[in-house]
Structure formats: C-alpha cells, structure tokens
Coordinates of C-alpha atoms (C1' of nucleotides) in Angstrom, one line a residue:
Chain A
X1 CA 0.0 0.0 0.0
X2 CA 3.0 2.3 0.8
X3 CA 3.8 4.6 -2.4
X4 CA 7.4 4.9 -2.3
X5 CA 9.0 2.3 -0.6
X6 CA 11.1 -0.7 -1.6
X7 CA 9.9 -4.4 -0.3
X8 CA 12.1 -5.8 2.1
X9 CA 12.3 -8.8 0.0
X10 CA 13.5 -7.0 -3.1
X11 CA 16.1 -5.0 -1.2
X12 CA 16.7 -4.5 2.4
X13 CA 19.0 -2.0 2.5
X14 CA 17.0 0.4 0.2
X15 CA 13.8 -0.6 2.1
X16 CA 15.8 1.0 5.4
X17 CA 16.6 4.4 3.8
X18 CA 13.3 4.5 2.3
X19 CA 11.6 3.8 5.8
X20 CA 14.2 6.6 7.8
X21 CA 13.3 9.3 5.1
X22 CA 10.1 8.6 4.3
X23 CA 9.0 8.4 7.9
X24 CA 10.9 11.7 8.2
X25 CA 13.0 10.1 10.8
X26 CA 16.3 11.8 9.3
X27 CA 18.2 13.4 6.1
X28 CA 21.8 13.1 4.9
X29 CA 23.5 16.6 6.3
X30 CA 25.4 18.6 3.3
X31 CA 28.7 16.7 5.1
X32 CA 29.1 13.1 4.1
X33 CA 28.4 10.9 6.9
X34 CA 26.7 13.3 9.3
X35 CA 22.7 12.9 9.6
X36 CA 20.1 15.7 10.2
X37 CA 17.9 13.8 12.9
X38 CA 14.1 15.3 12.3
X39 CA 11.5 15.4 15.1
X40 CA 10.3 11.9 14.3
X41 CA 13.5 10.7 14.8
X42 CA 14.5 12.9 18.0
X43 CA 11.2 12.5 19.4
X44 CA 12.0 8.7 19.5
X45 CA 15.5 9.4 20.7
X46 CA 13.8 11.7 23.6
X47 CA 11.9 8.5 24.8
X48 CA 14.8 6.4 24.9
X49 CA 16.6 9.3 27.1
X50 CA 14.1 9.5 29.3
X51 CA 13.5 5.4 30.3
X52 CA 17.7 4.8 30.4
X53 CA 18.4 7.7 32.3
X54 CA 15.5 6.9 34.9
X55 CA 17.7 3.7 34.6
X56 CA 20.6 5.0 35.5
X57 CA 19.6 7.2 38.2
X58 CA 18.1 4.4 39.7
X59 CA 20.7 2.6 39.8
X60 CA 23.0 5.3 41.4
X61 CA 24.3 7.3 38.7
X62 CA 24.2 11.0 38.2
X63 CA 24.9 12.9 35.0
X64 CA 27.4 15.7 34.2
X65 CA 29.0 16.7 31.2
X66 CA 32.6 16.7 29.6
X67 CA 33.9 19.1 27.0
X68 CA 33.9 18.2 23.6
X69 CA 37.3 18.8 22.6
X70 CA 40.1 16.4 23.9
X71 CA 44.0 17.6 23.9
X72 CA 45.5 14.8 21.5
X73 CA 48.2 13.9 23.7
X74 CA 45.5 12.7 26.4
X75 CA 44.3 9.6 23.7
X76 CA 47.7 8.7 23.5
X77 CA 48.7 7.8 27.2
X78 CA 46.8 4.6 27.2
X79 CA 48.7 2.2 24.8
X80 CA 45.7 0.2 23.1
X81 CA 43.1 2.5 23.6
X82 CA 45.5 5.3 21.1
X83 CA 45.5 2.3 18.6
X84 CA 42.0 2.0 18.6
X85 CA 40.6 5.0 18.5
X86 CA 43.5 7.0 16.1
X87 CA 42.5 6.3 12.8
X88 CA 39.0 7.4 13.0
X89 CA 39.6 10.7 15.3
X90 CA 38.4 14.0 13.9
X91 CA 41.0 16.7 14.9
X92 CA 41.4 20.5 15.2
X93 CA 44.3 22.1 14.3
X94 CA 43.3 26.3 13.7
X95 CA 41.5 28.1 16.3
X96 CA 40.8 31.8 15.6
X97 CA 42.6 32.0 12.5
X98 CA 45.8 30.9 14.3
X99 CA 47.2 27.3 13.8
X100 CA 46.8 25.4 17.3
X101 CA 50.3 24.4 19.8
X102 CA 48.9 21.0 20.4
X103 CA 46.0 19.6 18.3
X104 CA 42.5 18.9 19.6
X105 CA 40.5 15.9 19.2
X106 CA 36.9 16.1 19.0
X107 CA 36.0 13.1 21.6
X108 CA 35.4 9.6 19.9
X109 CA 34.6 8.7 23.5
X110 CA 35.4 10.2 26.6
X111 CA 37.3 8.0 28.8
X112 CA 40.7 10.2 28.6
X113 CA 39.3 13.8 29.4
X114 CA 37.1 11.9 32.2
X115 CA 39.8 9.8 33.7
X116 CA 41.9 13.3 33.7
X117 CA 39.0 14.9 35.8
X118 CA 39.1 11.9 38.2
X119 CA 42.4 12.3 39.1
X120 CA 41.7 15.4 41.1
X121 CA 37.7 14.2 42.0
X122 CA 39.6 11.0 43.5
X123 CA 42.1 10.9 46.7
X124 CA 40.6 8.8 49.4
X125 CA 38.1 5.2 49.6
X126 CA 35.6 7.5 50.4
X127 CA 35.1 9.2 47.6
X128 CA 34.2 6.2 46.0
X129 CA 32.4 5.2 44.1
X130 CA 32.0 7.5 41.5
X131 CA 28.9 7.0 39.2
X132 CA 28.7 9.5 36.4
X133 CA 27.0 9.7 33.1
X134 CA 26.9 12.1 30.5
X135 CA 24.4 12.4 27.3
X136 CA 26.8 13.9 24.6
X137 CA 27.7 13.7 20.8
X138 CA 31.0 12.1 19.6
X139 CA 32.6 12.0 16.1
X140 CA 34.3 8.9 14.5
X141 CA 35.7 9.3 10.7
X142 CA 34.2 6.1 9.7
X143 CA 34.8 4.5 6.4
X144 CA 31.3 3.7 5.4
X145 CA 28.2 5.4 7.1
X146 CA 24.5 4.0 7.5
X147 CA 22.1 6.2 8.6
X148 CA 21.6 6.1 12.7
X149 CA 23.7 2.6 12.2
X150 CA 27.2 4.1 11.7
X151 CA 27.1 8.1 11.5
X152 CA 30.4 10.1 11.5
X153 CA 29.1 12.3 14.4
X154 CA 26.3 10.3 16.7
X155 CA 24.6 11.0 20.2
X156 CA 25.2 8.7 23.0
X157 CA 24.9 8.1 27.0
X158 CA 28.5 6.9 27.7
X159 CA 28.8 5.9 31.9
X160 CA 32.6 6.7 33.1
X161 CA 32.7 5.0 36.7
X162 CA 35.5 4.9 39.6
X163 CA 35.5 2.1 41.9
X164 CA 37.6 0.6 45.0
X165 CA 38.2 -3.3 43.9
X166 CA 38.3 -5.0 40.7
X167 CA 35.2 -7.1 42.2
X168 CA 33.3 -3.9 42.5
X169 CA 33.9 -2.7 39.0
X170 CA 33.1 -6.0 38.0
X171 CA 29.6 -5.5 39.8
X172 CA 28.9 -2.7 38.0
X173 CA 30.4 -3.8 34.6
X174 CA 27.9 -6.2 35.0
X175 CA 24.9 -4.6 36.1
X176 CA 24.6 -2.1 33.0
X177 CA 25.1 -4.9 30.5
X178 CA 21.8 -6.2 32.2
X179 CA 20.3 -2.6 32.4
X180 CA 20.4 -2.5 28.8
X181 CA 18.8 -5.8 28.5
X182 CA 16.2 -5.0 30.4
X183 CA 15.9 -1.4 28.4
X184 CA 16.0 -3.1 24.9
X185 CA 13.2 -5.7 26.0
X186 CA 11.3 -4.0 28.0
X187 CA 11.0 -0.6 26.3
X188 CA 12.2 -1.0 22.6
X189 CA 10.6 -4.9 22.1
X190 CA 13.7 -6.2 20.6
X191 CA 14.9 -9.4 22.4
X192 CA 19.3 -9.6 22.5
X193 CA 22.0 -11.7 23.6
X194 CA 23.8 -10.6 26.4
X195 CA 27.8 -11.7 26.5
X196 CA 31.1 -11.5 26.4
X197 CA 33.0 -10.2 23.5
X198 CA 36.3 -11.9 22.2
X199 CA 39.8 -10.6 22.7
X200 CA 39.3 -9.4 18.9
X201 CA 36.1 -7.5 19.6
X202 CA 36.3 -5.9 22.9
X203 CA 36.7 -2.4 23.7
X204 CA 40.8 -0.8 23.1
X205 CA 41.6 -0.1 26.7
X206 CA 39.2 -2.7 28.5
X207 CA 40.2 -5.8 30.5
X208 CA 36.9 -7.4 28.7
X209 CA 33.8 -6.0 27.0
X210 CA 29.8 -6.9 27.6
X211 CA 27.3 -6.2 25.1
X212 CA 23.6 -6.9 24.0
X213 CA 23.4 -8.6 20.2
X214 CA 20.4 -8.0 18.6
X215 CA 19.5 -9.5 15.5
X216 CA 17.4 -8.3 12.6
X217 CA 15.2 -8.7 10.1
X218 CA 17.8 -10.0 7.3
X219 CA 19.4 -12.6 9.4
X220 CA 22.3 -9.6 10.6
X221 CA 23.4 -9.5 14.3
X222 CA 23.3 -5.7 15.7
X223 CA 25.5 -4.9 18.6
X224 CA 23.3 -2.7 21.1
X225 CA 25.4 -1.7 23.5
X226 CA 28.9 -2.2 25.7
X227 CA 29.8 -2.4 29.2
X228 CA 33.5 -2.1 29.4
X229 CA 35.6 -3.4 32.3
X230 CA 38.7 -0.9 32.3
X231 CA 40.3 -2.5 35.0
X232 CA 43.0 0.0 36.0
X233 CA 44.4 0.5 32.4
X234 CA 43.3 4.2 32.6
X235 CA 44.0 4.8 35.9
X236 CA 47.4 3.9 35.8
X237 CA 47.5 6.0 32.4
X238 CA 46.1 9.3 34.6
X239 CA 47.2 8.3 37.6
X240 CA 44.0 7.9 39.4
X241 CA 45.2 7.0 42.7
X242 CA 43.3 6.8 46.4
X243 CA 44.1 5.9 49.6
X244 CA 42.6 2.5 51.0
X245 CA 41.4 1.8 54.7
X246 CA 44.5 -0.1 54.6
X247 CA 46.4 3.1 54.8
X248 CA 47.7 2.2 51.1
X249 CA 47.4 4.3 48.0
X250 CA 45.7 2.5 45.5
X251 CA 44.9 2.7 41.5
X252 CA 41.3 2.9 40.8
X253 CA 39.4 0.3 38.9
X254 CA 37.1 1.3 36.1
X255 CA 34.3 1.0 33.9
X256 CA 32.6 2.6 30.9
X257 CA 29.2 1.4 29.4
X258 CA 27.2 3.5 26.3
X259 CA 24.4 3.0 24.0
X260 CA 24.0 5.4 20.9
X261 CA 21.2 6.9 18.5
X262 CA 22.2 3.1 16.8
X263 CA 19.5 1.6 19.1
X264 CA 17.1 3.8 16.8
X265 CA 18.6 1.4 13.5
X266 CA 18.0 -1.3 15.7
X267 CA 13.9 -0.7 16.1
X268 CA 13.6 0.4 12.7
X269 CA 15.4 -2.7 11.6
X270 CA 13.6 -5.3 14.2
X271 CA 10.0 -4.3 14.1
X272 CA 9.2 -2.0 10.9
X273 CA 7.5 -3.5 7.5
X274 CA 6.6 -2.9 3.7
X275 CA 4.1 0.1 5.6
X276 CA 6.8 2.4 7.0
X277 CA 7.7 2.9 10.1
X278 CA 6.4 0.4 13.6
X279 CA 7.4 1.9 17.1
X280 CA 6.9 0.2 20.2
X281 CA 4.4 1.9 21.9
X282 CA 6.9 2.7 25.0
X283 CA 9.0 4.4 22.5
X284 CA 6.4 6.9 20.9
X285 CA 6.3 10.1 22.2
X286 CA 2.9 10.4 21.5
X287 CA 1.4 6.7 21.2
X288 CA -2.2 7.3 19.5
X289 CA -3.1 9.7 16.9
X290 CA -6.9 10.9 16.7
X291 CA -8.3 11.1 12.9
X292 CA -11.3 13.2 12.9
X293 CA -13.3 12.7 9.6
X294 CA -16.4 15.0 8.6
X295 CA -17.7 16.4 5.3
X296 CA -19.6 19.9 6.1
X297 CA -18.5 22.6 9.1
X298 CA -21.4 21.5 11.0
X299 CA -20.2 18.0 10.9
X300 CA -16.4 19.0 11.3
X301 CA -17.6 20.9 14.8
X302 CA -19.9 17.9 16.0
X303 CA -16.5 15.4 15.9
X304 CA -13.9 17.9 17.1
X305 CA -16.2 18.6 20.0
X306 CA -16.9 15.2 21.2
X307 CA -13.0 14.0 20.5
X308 CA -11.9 16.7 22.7
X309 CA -14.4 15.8 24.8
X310 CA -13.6 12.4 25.3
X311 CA -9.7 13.2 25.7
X312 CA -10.2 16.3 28.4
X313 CA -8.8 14.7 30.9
X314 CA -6.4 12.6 29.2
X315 CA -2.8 13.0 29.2
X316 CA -1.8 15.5 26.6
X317 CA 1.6 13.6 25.5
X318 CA -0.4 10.5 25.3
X319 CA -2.2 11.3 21.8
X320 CA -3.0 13.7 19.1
X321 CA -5.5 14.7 17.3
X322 CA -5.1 15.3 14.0
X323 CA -7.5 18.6 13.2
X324 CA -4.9 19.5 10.0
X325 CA -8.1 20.7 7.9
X326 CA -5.8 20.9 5.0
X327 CA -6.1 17.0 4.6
X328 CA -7.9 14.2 4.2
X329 CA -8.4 11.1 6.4
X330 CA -7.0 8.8 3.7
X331 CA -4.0 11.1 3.6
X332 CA -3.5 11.0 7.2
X333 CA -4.1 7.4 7.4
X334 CA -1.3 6.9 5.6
X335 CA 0.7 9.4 6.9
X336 CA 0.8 8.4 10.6
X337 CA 1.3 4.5 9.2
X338 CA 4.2 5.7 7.6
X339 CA 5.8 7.0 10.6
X340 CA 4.6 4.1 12.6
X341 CA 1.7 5.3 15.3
X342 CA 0.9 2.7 17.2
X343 CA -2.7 3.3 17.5
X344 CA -5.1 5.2 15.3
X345 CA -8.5 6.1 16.3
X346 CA -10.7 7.3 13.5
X347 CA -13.9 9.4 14.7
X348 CA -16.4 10.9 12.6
X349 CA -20.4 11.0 12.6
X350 CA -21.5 7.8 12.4
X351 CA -19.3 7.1 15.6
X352 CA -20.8 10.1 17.1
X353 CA -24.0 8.8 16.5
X354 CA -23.4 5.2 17.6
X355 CA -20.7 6.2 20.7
X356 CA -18.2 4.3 19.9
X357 CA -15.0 4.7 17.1
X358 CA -12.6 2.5 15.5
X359 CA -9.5 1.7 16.6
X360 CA -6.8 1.1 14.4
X361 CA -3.3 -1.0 15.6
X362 CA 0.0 -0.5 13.9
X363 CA 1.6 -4.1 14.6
X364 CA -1.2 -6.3 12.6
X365 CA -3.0 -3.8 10.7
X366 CA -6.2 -4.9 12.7
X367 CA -9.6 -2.4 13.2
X368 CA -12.1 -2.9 16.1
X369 CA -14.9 -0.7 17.5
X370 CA -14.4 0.5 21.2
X371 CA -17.0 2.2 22.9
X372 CA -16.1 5.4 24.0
X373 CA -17.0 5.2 27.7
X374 CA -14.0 3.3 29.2
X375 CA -11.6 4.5 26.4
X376 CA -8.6 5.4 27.8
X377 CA -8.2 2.0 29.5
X378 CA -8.7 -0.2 26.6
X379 CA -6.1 1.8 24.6
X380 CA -3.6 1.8 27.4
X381 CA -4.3 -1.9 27.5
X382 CA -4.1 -2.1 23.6
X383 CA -1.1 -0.6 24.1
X384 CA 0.6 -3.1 26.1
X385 CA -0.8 -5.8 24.2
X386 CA 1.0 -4.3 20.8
X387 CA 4.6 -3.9 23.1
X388 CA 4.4 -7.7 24.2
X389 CA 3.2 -8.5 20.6
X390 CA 6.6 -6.8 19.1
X391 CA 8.4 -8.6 21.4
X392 CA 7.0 -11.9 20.8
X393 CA 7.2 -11.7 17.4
X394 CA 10.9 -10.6 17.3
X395 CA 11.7 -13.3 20.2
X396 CA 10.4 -15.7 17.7
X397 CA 12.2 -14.8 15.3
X398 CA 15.6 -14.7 16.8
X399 CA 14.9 -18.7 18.0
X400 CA 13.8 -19.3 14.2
X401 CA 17.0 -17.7 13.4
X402 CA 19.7 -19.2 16.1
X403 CA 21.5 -22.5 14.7
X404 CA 23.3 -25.1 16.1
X405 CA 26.0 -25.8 13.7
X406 CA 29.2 -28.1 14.3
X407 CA 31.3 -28.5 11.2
X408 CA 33.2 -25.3 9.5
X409 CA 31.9 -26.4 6.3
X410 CA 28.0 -26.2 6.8
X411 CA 28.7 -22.7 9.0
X412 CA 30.6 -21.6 6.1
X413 CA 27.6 -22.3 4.1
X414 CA 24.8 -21.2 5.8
X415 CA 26.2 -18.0 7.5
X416 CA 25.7 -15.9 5.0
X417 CA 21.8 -16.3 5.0
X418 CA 21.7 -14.5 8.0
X419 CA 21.2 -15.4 11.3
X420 CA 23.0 -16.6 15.3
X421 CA 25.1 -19.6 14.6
X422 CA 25.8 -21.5 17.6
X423 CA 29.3 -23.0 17.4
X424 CA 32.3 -24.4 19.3
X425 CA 35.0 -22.0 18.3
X426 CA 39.0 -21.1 19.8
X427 CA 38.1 -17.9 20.5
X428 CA 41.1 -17.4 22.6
X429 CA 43.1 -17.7 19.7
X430 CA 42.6 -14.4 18.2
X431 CA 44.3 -16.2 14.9
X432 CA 41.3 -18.4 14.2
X433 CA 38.6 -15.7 14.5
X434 CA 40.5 -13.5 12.0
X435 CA 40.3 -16.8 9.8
X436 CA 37.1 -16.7 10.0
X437 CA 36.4 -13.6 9.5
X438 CA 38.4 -13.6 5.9
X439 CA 37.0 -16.9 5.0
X440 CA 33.0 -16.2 5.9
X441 CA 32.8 -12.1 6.6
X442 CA 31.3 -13.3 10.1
X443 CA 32.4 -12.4 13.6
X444 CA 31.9 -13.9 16.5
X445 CA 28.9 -11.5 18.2
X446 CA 29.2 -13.0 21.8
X447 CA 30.1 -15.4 24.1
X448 CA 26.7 -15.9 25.9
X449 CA 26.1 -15.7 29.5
X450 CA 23.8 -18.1 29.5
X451 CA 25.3 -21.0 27.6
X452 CA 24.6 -24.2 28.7
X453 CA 27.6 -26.2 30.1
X454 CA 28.8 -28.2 26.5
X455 CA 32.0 -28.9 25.4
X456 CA 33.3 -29.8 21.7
X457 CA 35.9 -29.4 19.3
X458 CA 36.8 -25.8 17.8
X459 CA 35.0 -26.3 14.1
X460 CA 38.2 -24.9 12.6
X461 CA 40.8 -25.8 14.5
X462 CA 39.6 -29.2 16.2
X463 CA 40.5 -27.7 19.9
X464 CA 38.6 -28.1 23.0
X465 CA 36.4 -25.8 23.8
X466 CA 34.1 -25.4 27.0
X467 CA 31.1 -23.3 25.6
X468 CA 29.6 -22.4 22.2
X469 CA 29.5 -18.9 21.2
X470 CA 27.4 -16.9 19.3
X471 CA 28.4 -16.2 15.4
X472 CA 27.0 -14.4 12.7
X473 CA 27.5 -11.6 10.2
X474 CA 26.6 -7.8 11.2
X475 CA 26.1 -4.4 10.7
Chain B
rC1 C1' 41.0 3.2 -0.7
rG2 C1' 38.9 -0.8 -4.5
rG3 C1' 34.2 -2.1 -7.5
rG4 C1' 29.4 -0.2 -9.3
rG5 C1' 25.8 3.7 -10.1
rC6 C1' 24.4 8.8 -10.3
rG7 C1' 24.5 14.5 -10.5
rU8 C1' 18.7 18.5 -15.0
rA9 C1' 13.0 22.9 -10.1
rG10 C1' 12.0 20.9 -3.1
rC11 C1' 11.8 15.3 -4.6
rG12 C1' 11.7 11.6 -8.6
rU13 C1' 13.0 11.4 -13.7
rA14 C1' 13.0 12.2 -19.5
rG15 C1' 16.1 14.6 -22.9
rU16 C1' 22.7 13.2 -23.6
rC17 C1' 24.2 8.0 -27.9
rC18 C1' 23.2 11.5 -33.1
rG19 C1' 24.7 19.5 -30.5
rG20 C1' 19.7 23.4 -33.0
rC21 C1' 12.9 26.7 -31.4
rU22 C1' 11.1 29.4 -25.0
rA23 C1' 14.8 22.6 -21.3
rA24 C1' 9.9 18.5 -20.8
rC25 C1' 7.0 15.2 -17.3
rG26 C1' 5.1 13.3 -12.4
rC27 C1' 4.9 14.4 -7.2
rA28 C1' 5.2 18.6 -4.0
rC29 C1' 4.0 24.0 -3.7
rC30 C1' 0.5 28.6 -4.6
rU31 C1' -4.9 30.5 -6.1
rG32 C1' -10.1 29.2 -6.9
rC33 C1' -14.2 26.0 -7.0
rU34 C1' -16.0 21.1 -5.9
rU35 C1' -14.5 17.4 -2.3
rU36 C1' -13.5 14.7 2.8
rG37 C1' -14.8 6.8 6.4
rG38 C1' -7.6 4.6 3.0
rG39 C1' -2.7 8.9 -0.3
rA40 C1' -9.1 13.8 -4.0
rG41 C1' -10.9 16.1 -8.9
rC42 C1' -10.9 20.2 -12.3
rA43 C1' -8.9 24.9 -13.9
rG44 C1' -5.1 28.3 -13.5
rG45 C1' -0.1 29.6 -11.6
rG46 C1' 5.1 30.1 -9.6
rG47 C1' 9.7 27.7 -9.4
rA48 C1' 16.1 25.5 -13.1
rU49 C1' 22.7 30.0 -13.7
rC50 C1' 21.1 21.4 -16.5
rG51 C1' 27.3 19.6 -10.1
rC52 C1' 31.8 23.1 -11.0
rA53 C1' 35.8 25.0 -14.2
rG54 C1' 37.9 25.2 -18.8
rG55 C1' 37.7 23.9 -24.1
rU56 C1' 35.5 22.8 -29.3
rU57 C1' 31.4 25.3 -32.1
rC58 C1' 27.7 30.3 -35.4
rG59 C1' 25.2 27.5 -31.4
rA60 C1' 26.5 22.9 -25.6
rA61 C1' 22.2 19.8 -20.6
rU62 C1' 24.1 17.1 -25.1
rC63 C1' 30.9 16.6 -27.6
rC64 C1' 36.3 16.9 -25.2
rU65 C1' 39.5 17.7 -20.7
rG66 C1' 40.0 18.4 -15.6
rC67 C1' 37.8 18.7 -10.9
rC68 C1' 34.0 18.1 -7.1
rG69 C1' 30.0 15.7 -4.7
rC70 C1' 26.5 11.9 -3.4
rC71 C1' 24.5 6.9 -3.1
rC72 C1' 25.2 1.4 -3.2
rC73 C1' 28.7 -3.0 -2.5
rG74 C1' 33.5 -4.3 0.1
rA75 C1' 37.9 -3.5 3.6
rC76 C1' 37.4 -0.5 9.0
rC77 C1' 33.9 0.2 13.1
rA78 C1' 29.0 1.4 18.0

RNA sequence: CGGGGCGUAGCGUAGUCCGGCUAACGCACCUGCUUUGGGAGCAGGGGAUCGCAGGUUCGAAUCCUGCCGCCCCGACCA
C-alpha cells in the first residue's frame, strides 16, 4: 500500500533508507556521513533518554558533562586504547585563524578527558564510588556510514565510573550490560543476547567488554550496547590514585558502558514492514493519533467537540489529534502508518451517533470498535498488548533464526543467510577468528552468559572448547 | 582506498548516444471551486545559472579535458 517504498524482499537496505526518510525520521546533512535527525527521529531518541536515564539514576548514577574537545596527547597515554581510536579521530588544528600548539581531538569517546577529571575528583576510599554519566555527541571518521547505524558524528549516554576493587567494577560492569537488557526488552521490544565479547572485539583499553546482540530482520546480528571493564588500564595512564582503609594508595578500577542513536537502526530494523515505520508503543512520544473525519462545518464541529471531549482529561503527550483541515483522512491514514503510530482512532459521525469509534493498531493492521466510555483503559491496555506483541514476534524470530551448527563447512555455508550460529569455536586464539572472519565475513557477536555447560571441538581448529558462542555476520 | 551507479526545479525522472525553437514530465508548492470513512478532482499559476571549471562550435544539458560531490557494495567500526 505504501507509495514509495522498496519491499524488504527485493532490497533491504533500500527498504531501510526508504523507511528513515520517508518516515521523516532523518536526512543526509550537506557533510558526508553526518545525519540531520528530524523530530520523528528525535522524538523517539527523547523516549529512549528519558526510560535509560531513569535507569541509571536508579541505579545510582548522576549525569554531568565533559567538554567536547580532547588535547590529543591525552588519547595517547593509554597504549591500546591510542591504537583503537586514532584512525577514526576527527581533529582541530586552527583556532581563531591561528594554527593550534597542540592539536585537539573532538571526543570519539570520553574516557581520557574523564579519567583526567578523576584524578583530582579522587584521593581517598571515600570518595568512591563514582557514578557519572553524561548524554553527549562524539565524532568517528568512519569509512562507510549508515544512517543512525554508523554516523560520523552520533549522540550517545557513555557511563565513566570509579570504583575501589576489581570485584566492585566487575559488579557494576555487570549490572549495565543487564540494564540494557532489560531497556532493549522491555521498552524497545527487541529481544538480545547478552555476553562477552572476544579478545578481537572488545573495547581498546578494556580488561573485557559486555554487550547486547540484537538481530534483525535480514538474518544480521546488531550490537546494542557495551559495558566495558577498564580494569585499572586508565587509571594507571592518569594516575587515578586513592588511599585505602588499609592506609595504602591504591589505583582505581574502572568501567565505561554506552548505547548510541544506533539503538534507533536497531527498532527500525527489528520491528518495521513494507508500511513504513512500527514503534513500540513505550517508545512513541505520543502513542495514539486521533483522525477526525467529517464532510460539512457542521459535521467538522460535532467530531472535534466530542474528540476533545472524550480526551479532556487525558494526558496530553499521550495522543494527538489530528484537526490538520488541509487533509484528508486517507492522507493521514497513511501518513501516521508511515511514521509508525501505534494506535489510530478514527472518529467521525457515524461514531458520534453510535458512541463508539474504530480503533486502528500499527503491529497487525487490525480495526475494532471501542466504545467510547472506558476509552482510555482499553487503549492503554491495547497498548501493552502491541509492546508484548513486538516482542513476541521478534523473540520468535531470533529462536527461528539461532542454529546449532558443528562443522566449518556447513557454517561456512549457511552463514551468509543471515542469522546466530551456535558453534564451538577457539576464541582465545585471536588467529582463528581473524580466519574466520576472511573466509566467511562473520564475527563472533558473543560469548553468551547463558550458555549451557557443553563442550566440543573448535570447528576450525579441532581444539577443545568449553562453551559455544554466538556467530553471525553484522552491521 | 577498490568495485558499481548517479549529479537537470524541493523530490523523482525524461532529454545526452546522433549539438539546434522558450529545457519536458510526475509528485510537491500557490490560487479558486468542488470534495473529505484509506494517499481527492478540475482549472489556472510560480519555481532551473542542466554539479563546478575550462575547451571545441555560429550554437552545448548534449561533444572533449580536468575537478567536485553523493549513493550502493566491500575492507574498518558502536
């Protein structure tokens, strides 16, 4: 029905640009890489602000905020984390017209300038721990950019925390990798792994690195978000010292965890169709759209009137109506379905008449009649019912998708269809997941929490291995 | 950086091979009337230095040279 957009089937990456700008979600900027995000898009972004940083404050963090630009000799005192992040730095070399003494890098991540402010923040055991997030924009030079999926400049939460023991970092390490679980199922509807990256994969700069996989709609794994254990590689490099109960001075463990305007890719890419655009009703930032429909003034006044009379005392970020008397219902109809609404209610005479109005739901396409006493509970309830249908439906799917697979030559042939390939692999060996890598353009996404106690032999190298691990190809 | 594609009105395109009237069409936009339960109809109207710079020619969107930009696929990465 949608005019304008390609079928998933026929092309799935067109179909994903055709849903982020026809839903007006974002543009391309006039600089290559960078993305204009539109209120669609920002409105979504909003949402997701508002549920992780309720998140995080529940959990004991507070937020602040860092300057954007870095001196360049700070990303170079901690050995890996230089080596990871150089190549795709931004930097400033002229500031009011006169060329700069030392460089400045626009942040790619903030652990350096942060680490630098905790030096001074942090002398003693109690000052610890320190909890701190801050909502900000970073810049990578990427190669090849995706809209919200890789951007050269992107919006993030990235959590910079300071604690007293390794076992205490490891806590908290822990505990956001699960926060973002719960965030990506609970609010977004899209169902992830939740592991332990390889030696190839983690973080530069971290003793290990937890993330949530996702995986969407063309068989591709999505990584969601990273919990970092930094151990005390950047307090050593900042000299982030504190004085123990023990009377000894001490380096600080730490840990850094973020997830990025990416997560927006990821909902577009797990629950949207052939239609446009399908938000989770916990991400909307208004969830239900009111369509009045009339044909004469008389009419037009008659439905406006008894729509704002049923919605006086609801919530005013909880709907809209849609009184644009520059266009048609069909028009509309079509409009809010492209940028994914959850819920439509269309209201004109005849519903007047009868007291009740049709109710429309994104997910399944489905109309019903509600009677308009009692509204407001059924379409919370509807509401719910659509977020725990998304999730089904995309839980589903990733157990349709997951595959136990034990020889190289079958994962070799069936990887590239997409999908979580459970295998026995050396991951230890950094050496055979390269191999991999070349031969089959796959990673290994995770090492699962959760993976049941197994043991086999690597499918490439014939080794013993302990667990399976989670493989596929991603964006 | 390698491979592919493309730059003509806000968007999507035709015209380019084979140079020639005032650069055409659809959508969008503006005005008016009729319409309004799935992207309205009719009539009228506005909007382009044809990516940029040179060159060839009486004449260039079209031919030649150089440059720039964008998108897609790969390598790199959240």
């Amino acid at each position: 029905m949608a005019k304008g957009i390609t079928k998933r089937a026929e092309d799935y990456s067109k179909w994903y640009i055709d849903v982020v700008q026809k839903a007006e979600m974002a543009d391309h900027s006039p600089v290559k890489g960078c993305m204009i995000i539109r209120p669609t898009g920002y409105g979504i972004w909003e949402k997701i602000q508002q549920h992780l940083d309720r998140m995080f404050k529940e959990t004991g963090h507070v937020n602040a905020y860092f300057p954007l630009l870095i001196p360049e000799s700070f990303l170079k005192k901690e050995a890996e984390h230089v080596e990871g992040f150089a190549p795709e730095c931004a930097t400033v070399t002229h500031g009011g017209g006169k060329k700069l003494e030392e460089p400045l890098v626009i942040r790619p991540t903030s652990e350096t300038i942060i680490w630098d402010a905790y030096r001074n923040w942090i002398g003693s055991y109690r000052d610890l721990p320190l909890l701190i997030n801050q909502w900000a924009n970073v810049c990578r030079w990427e190669m090849r950019t995706r809209l919200f999926l890789r951007t050269t400049e992107f919006l993030w939460q990235e959590g910079h925390t300071a604690h007293a023991s390794h076992e205490e970092a490891e806590e908290e390490t822990y505990k956001m990798v699960q926060v973002y679980k719960t965030f990506a199922e609970k609010f977004m509807a899209m169902p992830v792994l939740v592991g332990r990256k390889t030696e190839a994969e983690k973080f530069a700069g971290a003793l290990h690195t937890y993330c949530i996989e996702g995986l969407m709609q063309d068989g591709k794994a999505l990584q969601a978000g990273t919990s970092h254990h930094l151990g005390q590689n950047f307090a050593k490099a900042f000299d982030v010292q504190f004085q123990d109960k023990d009377e000894q001075r001490k380096y600080v463990h730490g840990s850094s965890w973020g997830v990025s305007t990416r997560l927006i890719g990821g909902m577009i890419m797990t629950h949207s169709d052939d239609n446009g655009l399908v938000v989770p009703p916990k991400l909307s930032p208004r969830p239900v759209v009111i369509v009045p429909i009339y044909r004469k003034d008389d009419e037009k006044e008659l439905v406006l009137n008894k729509a704002r009379e049923i919605t006086a005392s609801w919530d005013p970020l909880f709907f809209y109506l849609d009184d644009r008397d520059q266009y048609k219902p069909g028009k509309k109809f079509n409009e809010w379905e492209l940028k994914g609404i959850p819920v439509r209610i269309e209201i004109g005479p005849r519903d007047v008449e009868s007291g009740e109005v049709i109710v429309a739901r994104r997910d399944t396409g489905e109309k019903v009649s509600m009677p308009m006493d009692g509204l407001l509970e059924k379409l919370e309830a509807l509401l719910d019912d659509i977020q725990d249908n998304l999730f089904k439906i995309a839980k589903q799917r990733l157990e349709d998708n997951t595959h136990t697979v034990d020889s190289y030559d079958e994962y070799k042939a069936r990887v590239k269809d997409g999908g979580f390939f459970r295998v026995f692999l050396d991951h230890a060996n950094p050496k055979v997941e390269e191999q991999m890598q070349t031969d089959t353009k796959s990673t290994v996404r995770c090492i699962p929490f959760d993976a049941p106690e197994e043991e086999g032999p690597c499918m490439i190298t014939g080794v013993l291995c302990k667990s399976r691990v989670i493989a596929a190809q991603s964006y």
